[in-house]
Tab-separated table of C-alpha atoms and ligand atoms in Angstrom:
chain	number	residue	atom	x	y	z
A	1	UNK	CA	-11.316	-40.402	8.578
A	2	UNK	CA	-11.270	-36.816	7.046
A	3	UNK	CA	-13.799	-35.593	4.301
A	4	UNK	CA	-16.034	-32.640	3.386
A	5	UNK	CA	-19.163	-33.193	6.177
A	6	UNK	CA	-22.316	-33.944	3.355
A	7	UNK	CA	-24.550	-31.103	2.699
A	8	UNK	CA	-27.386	-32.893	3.174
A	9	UNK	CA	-28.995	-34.368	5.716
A	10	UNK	CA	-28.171	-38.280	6.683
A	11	UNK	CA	-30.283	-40.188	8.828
A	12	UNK	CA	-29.678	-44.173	9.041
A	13	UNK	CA	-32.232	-46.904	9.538
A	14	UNK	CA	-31.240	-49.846	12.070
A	15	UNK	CA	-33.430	-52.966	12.697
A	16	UNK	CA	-33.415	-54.100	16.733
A	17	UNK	CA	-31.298	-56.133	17.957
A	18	UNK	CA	-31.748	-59.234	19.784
A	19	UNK	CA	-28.553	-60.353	22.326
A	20	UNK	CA	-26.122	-57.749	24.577
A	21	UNK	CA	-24.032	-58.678	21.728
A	22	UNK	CA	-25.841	-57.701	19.272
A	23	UNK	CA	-26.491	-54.273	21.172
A	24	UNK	CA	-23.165	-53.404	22.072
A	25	UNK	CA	-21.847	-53.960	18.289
A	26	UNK	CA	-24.690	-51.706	16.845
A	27	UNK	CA	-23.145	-49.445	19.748
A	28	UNK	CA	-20.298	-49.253	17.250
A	29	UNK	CA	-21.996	-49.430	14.171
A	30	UNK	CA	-23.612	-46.397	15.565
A	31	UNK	CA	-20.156	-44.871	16.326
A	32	UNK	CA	-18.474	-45.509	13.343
A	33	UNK	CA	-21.690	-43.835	11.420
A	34	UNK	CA	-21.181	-40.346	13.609
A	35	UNK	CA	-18.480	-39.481	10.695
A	36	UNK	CA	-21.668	-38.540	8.834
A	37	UNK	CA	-23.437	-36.849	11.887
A	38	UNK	CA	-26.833	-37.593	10.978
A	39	UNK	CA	-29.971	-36.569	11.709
A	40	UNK	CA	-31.578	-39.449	13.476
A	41	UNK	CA	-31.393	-43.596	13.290
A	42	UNK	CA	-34.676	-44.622	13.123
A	43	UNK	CA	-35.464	-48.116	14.718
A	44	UNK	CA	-37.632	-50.491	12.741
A	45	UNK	CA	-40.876	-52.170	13.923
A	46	UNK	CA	-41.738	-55.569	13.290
A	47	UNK	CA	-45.746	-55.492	12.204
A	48	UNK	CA	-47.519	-57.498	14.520
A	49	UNK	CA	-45.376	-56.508	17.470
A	50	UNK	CA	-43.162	-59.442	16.968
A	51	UNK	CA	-39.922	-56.570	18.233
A	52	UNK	CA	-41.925	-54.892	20.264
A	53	UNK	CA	-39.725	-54.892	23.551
A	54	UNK	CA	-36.561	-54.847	21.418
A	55	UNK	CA	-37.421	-52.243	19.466
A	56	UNK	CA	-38.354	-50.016	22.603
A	57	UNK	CA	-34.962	-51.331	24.053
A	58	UNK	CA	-32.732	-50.251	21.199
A	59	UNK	CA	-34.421	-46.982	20.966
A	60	UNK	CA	-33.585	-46.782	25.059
A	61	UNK	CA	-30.062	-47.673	23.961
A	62	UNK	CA	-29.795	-45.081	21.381
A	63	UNK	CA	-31.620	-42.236	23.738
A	64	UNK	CA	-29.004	-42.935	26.665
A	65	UNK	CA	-26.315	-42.461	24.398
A	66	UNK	CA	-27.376	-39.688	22.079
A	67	UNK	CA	-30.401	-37.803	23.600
A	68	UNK	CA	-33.160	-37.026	20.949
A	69	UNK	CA	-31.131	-38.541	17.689
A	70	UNK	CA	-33.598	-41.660	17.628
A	71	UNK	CA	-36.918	-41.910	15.630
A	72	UNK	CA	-38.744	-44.892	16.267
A	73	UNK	CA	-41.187	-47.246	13.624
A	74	UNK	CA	-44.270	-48.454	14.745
A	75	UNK	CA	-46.948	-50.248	12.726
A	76	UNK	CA	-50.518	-50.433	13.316
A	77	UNK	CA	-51.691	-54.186	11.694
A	78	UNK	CA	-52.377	-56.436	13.892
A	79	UNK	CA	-52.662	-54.416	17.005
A	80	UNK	CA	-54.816	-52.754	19.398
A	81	UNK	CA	-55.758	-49.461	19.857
A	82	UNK	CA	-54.876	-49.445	23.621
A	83	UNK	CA	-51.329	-51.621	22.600
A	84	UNK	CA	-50.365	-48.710	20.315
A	85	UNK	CA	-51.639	-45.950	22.537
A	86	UNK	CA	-49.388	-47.491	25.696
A	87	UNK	CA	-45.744	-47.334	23.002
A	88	UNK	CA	-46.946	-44.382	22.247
A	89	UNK	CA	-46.758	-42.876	26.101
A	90	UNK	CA	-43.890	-45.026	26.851
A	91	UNK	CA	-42.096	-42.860	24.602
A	92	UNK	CA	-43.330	-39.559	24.909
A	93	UNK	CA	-42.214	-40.438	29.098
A	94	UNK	CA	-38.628	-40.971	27.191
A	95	UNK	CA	-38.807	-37.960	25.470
A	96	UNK	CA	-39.069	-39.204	21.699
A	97	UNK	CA	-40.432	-36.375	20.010
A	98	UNK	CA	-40.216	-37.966	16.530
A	99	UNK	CA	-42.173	-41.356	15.057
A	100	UNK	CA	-42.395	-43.368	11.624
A	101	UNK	CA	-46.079	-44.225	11.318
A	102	UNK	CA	-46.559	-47.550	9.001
A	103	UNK	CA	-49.453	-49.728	8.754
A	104	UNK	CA	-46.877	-52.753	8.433
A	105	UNK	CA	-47.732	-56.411	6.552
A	106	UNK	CA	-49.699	-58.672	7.657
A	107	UNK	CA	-47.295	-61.095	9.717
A	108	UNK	CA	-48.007	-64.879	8.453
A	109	UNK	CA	-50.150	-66.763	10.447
A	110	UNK	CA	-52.120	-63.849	12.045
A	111	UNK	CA	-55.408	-63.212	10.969
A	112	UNK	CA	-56.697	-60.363	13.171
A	113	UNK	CA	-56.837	-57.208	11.159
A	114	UNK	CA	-56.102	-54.506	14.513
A	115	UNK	CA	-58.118	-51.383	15.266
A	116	UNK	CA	-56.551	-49.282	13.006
A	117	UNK	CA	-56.493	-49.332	8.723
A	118	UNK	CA	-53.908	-47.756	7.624
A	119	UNK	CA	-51.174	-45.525	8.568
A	120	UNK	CA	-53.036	-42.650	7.864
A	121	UNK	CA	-55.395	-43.088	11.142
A	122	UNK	CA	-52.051	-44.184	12.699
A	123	UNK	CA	-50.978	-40.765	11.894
A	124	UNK	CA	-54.102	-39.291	13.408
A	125	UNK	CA	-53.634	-41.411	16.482
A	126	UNK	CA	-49.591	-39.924	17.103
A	127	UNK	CA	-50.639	-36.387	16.401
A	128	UNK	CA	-53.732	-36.351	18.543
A	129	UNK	CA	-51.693	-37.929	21.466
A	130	UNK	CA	-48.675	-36.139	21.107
A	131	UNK	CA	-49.690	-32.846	19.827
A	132	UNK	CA	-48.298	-30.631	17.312
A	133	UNK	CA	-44.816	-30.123	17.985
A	134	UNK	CA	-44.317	-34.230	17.211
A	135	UNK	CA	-42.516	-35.049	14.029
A	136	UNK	CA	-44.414	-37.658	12.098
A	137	UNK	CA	-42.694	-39.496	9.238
A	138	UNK	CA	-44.692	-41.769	6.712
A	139	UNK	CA	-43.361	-44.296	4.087
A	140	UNK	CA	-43.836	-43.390	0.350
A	141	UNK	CA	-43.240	-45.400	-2.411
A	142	UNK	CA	-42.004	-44.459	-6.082
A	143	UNK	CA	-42.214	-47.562	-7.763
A	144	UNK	CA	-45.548	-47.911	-6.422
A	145	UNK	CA	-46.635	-49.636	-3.534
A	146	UNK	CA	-46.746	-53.517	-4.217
A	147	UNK	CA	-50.609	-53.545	-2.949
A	148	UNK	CA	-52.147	-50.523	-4.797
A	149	UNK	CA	-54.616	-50.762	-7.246
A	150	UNK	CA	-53.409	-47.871	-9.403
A	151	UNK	CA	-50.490	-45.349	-9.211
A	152	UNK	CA	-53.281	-42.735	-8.257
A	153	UNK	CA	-54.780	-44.352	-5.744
A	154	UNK	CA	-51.323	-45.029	-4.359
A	155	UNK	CA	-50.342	-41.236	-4.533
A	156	UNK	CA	-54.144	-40.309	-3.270
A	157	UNK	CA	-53.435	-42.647	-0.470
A	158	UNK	CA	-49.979	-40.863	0.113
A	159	UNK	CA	-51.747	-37.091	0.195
A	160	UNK	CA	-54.093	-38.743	2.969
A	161	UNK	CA	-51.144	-39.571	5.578
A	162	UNK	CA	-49.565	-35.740	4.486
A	163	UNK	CA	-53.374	-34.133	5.046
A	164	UNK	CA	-53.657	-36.573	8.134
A	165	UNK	CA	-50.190	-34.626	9.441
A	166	UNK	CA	-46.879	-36.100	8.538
A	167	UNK	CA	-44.223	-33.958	8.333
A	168	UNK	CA	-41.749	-35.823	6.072
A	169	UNK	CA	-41.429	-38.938	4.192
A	170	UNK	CA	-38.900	-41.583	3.745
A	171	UNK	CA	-39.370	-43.595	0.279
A	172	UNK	CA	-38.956	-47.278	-0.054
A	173	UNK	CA	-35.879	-47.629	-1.764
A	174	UNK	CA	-35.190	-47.545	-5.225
A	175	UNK	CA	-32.508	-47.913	-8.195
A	176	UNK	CA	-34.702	-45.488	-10.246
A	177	UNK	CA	-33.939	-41.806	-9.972
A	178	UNK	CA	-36.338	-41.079	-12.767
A	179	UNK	CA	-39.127	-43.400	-10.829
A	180	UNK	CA	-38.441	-40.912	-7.528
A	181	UNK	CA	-38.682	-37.654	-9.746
A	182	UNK	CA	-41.407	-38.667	-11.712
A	183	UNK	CA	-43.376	-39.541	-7.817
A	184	UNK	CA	-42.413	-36.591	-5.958
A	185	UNK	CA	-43.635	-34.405	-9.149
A	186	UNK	CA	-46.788	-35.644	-9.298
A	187	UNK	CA	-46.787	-35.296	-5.422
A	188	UNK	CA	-46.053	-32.117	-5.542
A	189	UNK	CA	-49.348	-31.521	-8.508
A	190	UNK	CA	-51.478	-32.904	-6.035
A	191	UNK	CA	-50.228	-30.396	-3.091
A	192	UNK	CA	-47.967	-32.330	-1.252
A	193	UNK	CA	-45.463	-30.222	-0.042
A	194	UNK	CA	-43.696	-31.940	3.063
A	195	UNK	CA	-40.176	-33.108	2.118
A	196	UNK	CA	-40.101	-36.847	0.681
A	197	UNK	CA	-36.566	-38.306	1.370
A	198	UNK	CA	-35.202	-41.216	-0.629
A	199	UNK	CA	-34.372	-44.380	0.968
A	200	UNK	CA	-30.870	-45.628	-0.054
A	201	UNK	CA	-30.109	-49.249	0.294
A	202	UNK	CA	-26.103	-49.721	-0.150
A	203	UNK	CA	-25.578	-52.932	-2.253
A	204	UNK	CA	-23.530	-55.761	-0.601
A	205	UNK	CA	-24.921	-59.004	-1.442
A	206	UNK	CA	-26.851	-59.829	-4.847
A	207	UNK	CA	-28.891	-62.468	-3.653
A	208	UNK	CA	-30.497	-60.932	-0.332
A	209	UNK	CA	-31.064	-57.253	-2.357
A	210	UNK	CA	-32.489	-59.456	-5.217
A	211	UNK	CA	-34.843	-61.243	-2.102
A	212	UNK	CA	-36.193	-57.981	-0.535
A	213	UNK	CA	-36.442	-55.892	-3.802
A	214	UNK	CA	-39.009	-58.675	-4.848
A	215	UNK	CA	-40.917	-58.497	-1.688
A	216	UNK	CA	-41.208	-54.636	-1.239
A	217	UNK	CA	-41.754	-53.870	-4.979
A	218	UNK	CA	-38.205	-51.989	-5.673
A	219	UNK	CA	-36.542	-52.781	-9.316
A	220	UNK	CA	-32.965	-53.447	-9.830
A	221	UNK	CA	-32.231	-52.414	-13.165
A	222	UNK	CA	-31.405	-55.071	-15.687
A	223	UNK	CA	-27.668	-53.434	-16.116
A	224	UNK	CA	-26.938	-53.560	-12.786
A	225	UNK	CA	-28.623	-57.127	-12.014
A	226	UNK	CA	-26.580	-58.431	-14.738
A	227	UNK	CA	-23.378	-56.743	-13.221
A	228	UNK	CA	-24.381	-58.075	-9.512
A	229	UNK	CA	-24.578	-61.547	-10.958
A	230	UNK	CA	-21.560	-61.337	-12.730
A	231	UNK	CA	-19.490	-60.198	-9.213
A	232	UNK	CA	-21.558	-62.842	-6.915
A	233	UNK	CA	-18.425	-64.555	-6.017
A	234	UNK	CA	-16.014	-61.713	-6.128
A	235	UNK	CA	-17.527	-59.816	-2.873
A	236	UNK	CA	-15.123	-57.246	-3.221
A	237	UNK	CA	-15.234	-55.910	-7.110
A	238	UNK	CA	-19.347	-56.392	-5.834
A	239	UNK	CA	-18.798	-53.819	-3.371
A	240	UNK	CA	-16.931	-51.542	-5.475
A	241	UNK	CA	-19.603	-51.688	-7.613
A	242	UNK	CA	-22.361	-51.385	-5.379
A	243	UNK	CA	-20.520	-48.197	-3.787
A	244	UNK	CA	-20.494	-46.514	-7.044
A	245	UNK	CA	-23.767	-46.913	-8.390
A	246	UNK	CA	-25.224	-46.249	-5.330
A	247	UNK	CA	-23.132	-42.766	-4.592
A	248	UNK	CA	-24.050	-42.016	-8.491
A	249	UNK	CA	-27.205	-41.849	-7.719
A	250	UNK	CA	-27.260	-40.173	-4.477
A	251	UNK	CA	-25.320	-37.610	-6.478
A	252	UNK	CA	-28.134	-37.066	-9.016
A	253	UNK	CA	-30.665	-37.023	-6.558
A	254	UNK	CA	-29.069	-34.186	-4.459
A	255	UNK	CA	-28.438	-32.457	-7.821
A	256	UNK	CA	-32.000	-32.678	-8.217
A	257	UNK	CA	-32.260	-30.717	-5.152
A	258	UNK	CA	-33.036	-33.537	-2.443
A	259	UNK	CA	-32.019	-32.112	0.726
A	260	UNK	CA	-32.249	-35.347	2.677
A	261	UNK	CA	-30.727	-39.085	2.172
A	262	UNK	CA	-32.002	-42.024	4.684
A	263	UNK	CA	-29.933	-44.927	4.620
A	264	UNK	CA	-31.022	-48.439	5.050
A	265	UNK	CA	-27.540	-49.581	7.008
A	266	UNK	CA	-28.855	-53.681	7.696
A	267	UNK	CA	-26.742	-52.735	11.006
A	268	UNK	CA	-23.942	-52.441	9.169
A	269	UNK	CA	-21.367	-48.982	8.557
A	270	UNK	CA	-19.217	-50.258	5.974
A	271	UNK	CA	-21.536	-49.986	2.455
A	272	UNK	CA	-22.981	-46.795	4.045
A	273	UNK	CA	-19.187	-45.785	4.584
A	274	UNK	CA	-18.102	-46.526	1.171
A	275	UNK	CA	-20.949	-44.796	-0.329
A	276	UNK	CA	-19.992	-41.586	1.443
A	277	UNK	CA	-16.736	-41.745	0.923
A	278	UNK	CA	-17.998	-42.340	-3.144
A	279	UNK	CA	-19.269	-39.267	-2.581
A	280	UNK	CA	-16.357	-37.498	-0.631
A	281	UNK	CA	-17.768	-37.201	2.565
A	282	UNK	CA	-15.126	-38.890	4.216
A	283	UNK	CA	-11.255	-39.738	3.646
A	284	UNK	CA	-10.421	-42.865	2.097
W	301	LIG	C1	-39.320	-46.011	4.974
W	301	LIG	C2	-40.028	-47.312	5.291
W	301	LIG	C3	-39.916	-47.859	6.564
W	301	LIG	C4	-40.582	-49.060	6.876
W	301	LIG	N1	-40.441	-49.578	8.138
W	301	LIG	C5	-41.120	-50.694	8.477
W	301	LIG	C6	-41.062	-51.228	9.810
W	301	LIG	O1	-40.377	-50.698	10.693
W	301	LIG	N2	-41.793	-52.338	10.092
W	301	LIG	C7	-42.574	-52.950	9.141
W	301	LIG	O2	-43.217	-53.955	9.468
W	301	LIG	N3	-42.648	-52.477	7.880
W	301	LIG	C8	-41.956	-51.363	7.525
W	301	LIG	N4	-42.048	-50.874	6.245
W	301	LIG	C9	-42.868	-51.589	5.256
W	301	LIG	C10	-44.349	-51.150	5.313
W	301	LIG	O3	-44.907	-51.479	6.566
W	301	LIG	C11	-45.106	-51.855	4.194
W	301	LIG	O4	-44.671	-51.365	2.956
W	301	LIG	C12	-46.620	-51.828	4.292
W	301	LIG	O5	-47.148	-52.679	3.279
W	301	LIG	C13	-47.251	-50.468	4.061
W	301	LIG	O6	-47.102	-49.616	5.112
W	301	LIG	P1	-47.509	-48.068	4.920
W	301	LIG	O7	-47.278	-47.415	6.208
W	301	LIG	O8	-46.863	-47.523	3.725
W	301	LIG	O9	-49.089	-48.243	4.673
W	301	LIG	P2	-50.228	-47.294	4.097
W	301	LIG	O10	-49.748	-45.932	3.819
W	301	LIG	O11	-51.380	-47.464	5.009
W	301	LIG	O12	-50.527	-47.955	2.686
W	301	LIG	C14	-50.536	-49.361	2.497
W	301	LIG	C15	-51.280	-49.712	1.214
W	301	LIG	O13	-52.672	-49.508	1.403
W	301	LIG	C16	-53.152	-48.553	0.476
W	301	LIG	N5	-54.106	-47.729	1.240
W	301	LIG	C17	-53.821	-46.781	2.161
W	301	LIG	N6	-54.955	-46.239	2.640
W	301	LIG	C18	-55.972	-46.882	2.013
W	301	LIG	C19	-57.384	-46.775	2.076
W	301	LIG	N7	-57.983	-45.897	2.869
W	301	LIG	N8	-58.120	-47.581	1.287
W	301	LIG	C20	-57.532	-48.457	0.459
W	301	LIG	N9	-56.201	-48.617	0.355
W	301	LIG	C21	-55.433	-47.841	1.125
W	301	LIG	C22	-51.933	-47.793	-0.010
W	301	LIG	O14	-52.129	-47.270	-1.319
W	301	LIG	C23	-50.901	-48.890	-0.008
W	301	LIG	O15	-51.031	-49.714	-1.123
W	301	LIG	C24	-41.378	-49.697	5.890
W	301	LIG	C25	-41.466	-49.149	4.602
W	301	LIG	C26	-40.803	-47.973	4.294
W	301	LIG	C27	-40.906	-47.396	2.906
């Protein structure tokens, strides 16, 4: 594949996997995603610690192959100080030198809060054990965060995990460009002035987007729902679709001066692939 390399920064999201299988074929997920030489894959976290050894053993995968391009998740729900406190040293041993601090969701069926609140004191926790040359991402949310009383207290809450010391922030994602201007505006009038980089969720399949956008609070737009169900059993015109919108956007966002996209790849290279080439950054 040829292409112009993107001038911005990529970085892809990948959730653990569970078999060899499933390893070695994120191997090549991985692979196939170089094209775009991002920044990092991050590794999610499942709250709780339900992935806990997976998650460290993809992010051992991903360090043997590619040194320091991994950035873990961890959540604090549900946990123990001394539990979070031992990840934490596992992987400043390996050498990870960059973290995504989350409170998580309650999982179902557990009822024990944890020691920590929030991912604000999570925050606290990496930079006081890993000092100040750590790289701390935090989640942000432009449509609001499903749980928050008000839109300030949501964006007060936000300032607390940047004051706390993140250095960047990855936003749940969105179909709303005006929803993630209008946030990181009023982010910025409240002094927050780390860089917050939208989350981009490639479209592939109506029904599961139309699943997870209801749990984690993220609008599909009435013209493109009503597109999406119109192409639900013609996965390929879907796609197209999907592609397009999605690279439209990306393209207003970096004309809007976002230096950074963070891709939510479900393990997959081929909707993050046809967004980018959308967008020219590779061949057809
Ligand atoms: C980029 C990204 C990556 C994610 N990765 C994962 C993952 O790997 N694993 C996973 O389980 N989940 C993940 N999530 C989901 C996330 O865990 C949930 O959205 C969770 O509900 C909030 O986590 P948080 O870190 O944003 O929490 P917080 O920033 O702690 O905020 C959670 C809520 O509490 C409110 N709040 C914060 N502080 C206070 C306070 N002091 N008093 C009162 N209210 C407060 C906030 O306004 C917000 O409504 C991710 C989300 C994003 C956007």
């Amino acid at each position: 594949m040829s292409g112009k390399t993107p001038l911005v920064r990529v970085s892809c999201e990948f959730f653990p996997t569970s078999t060899d299988e499933g390893a070695e074929k994120l191997d090549g997920v991985r692979q196939a995603l170089s094209v775009l030489d991002c920044e990092y894959f991050s590794v999610t976290y499942g709250a709780g610690g339900s992935t806990r050894e997976r998650t460290l053993q993809t992010v051992r995968r991903i360090l043997d192959e590619q040194s320091t391009k991994v950035m873990p998740h961890l959540t604090c729900v549900a946990a123990k100080r001394s539990n979070i406190e031992s990840i934490l040293d596992i992987y400043q041993e390996w050498g990870v030198t960059q973290l995504m601090a989350l409170r998580g969701d309650m999982p179902s069926g557990m009822y024990q809060a944890g020691d920590l609140h929030n991912a604000r004191e999570l925050v606290s926790l990496v930079r006081e054990r890993w000092g100040e040359t750590a790289k701390i991402y935090v989640a942000a949310y432009p449509e609001i965060h499903p749980r928050s009383k008000t839109p300030e207290d949501d964006l007060r809450h936000f300032k607390d995990k940047v004051d706390a010391g993140a250095n960047e922030a990855v936003t749940q994602y969105f179909y709303n460009v005006d929803a993630f201007l209008r946030f990181r505006d009023d982010a910025t009038r409240i002094g927050v002035d780390i860089p917050i980089v939208p989350g981009v969720m490639p479209i592939t399949n109506y029904k599961q987007l139309a699943r997870f956008s209801d749990m984690c609070g993220a609008q599909i737009p009435r013209w493109i729902r009503k597109r999406l169900e119109a192409y639900q059993d013609n996965k390929q015109d879907l796609r197209a679709f999907g592609a397009e919108v999605v690279a439209t956007m990306c393209a207003r966002l970096i004309d809007e001066g976002v230096d950074a996209l963070h891709f939510y790849s479900m393990n997959r290279e081929d909707a993050v692939l046809a967004v980018a080439q959308e967008l020219g950054w590779v061949g057809q």
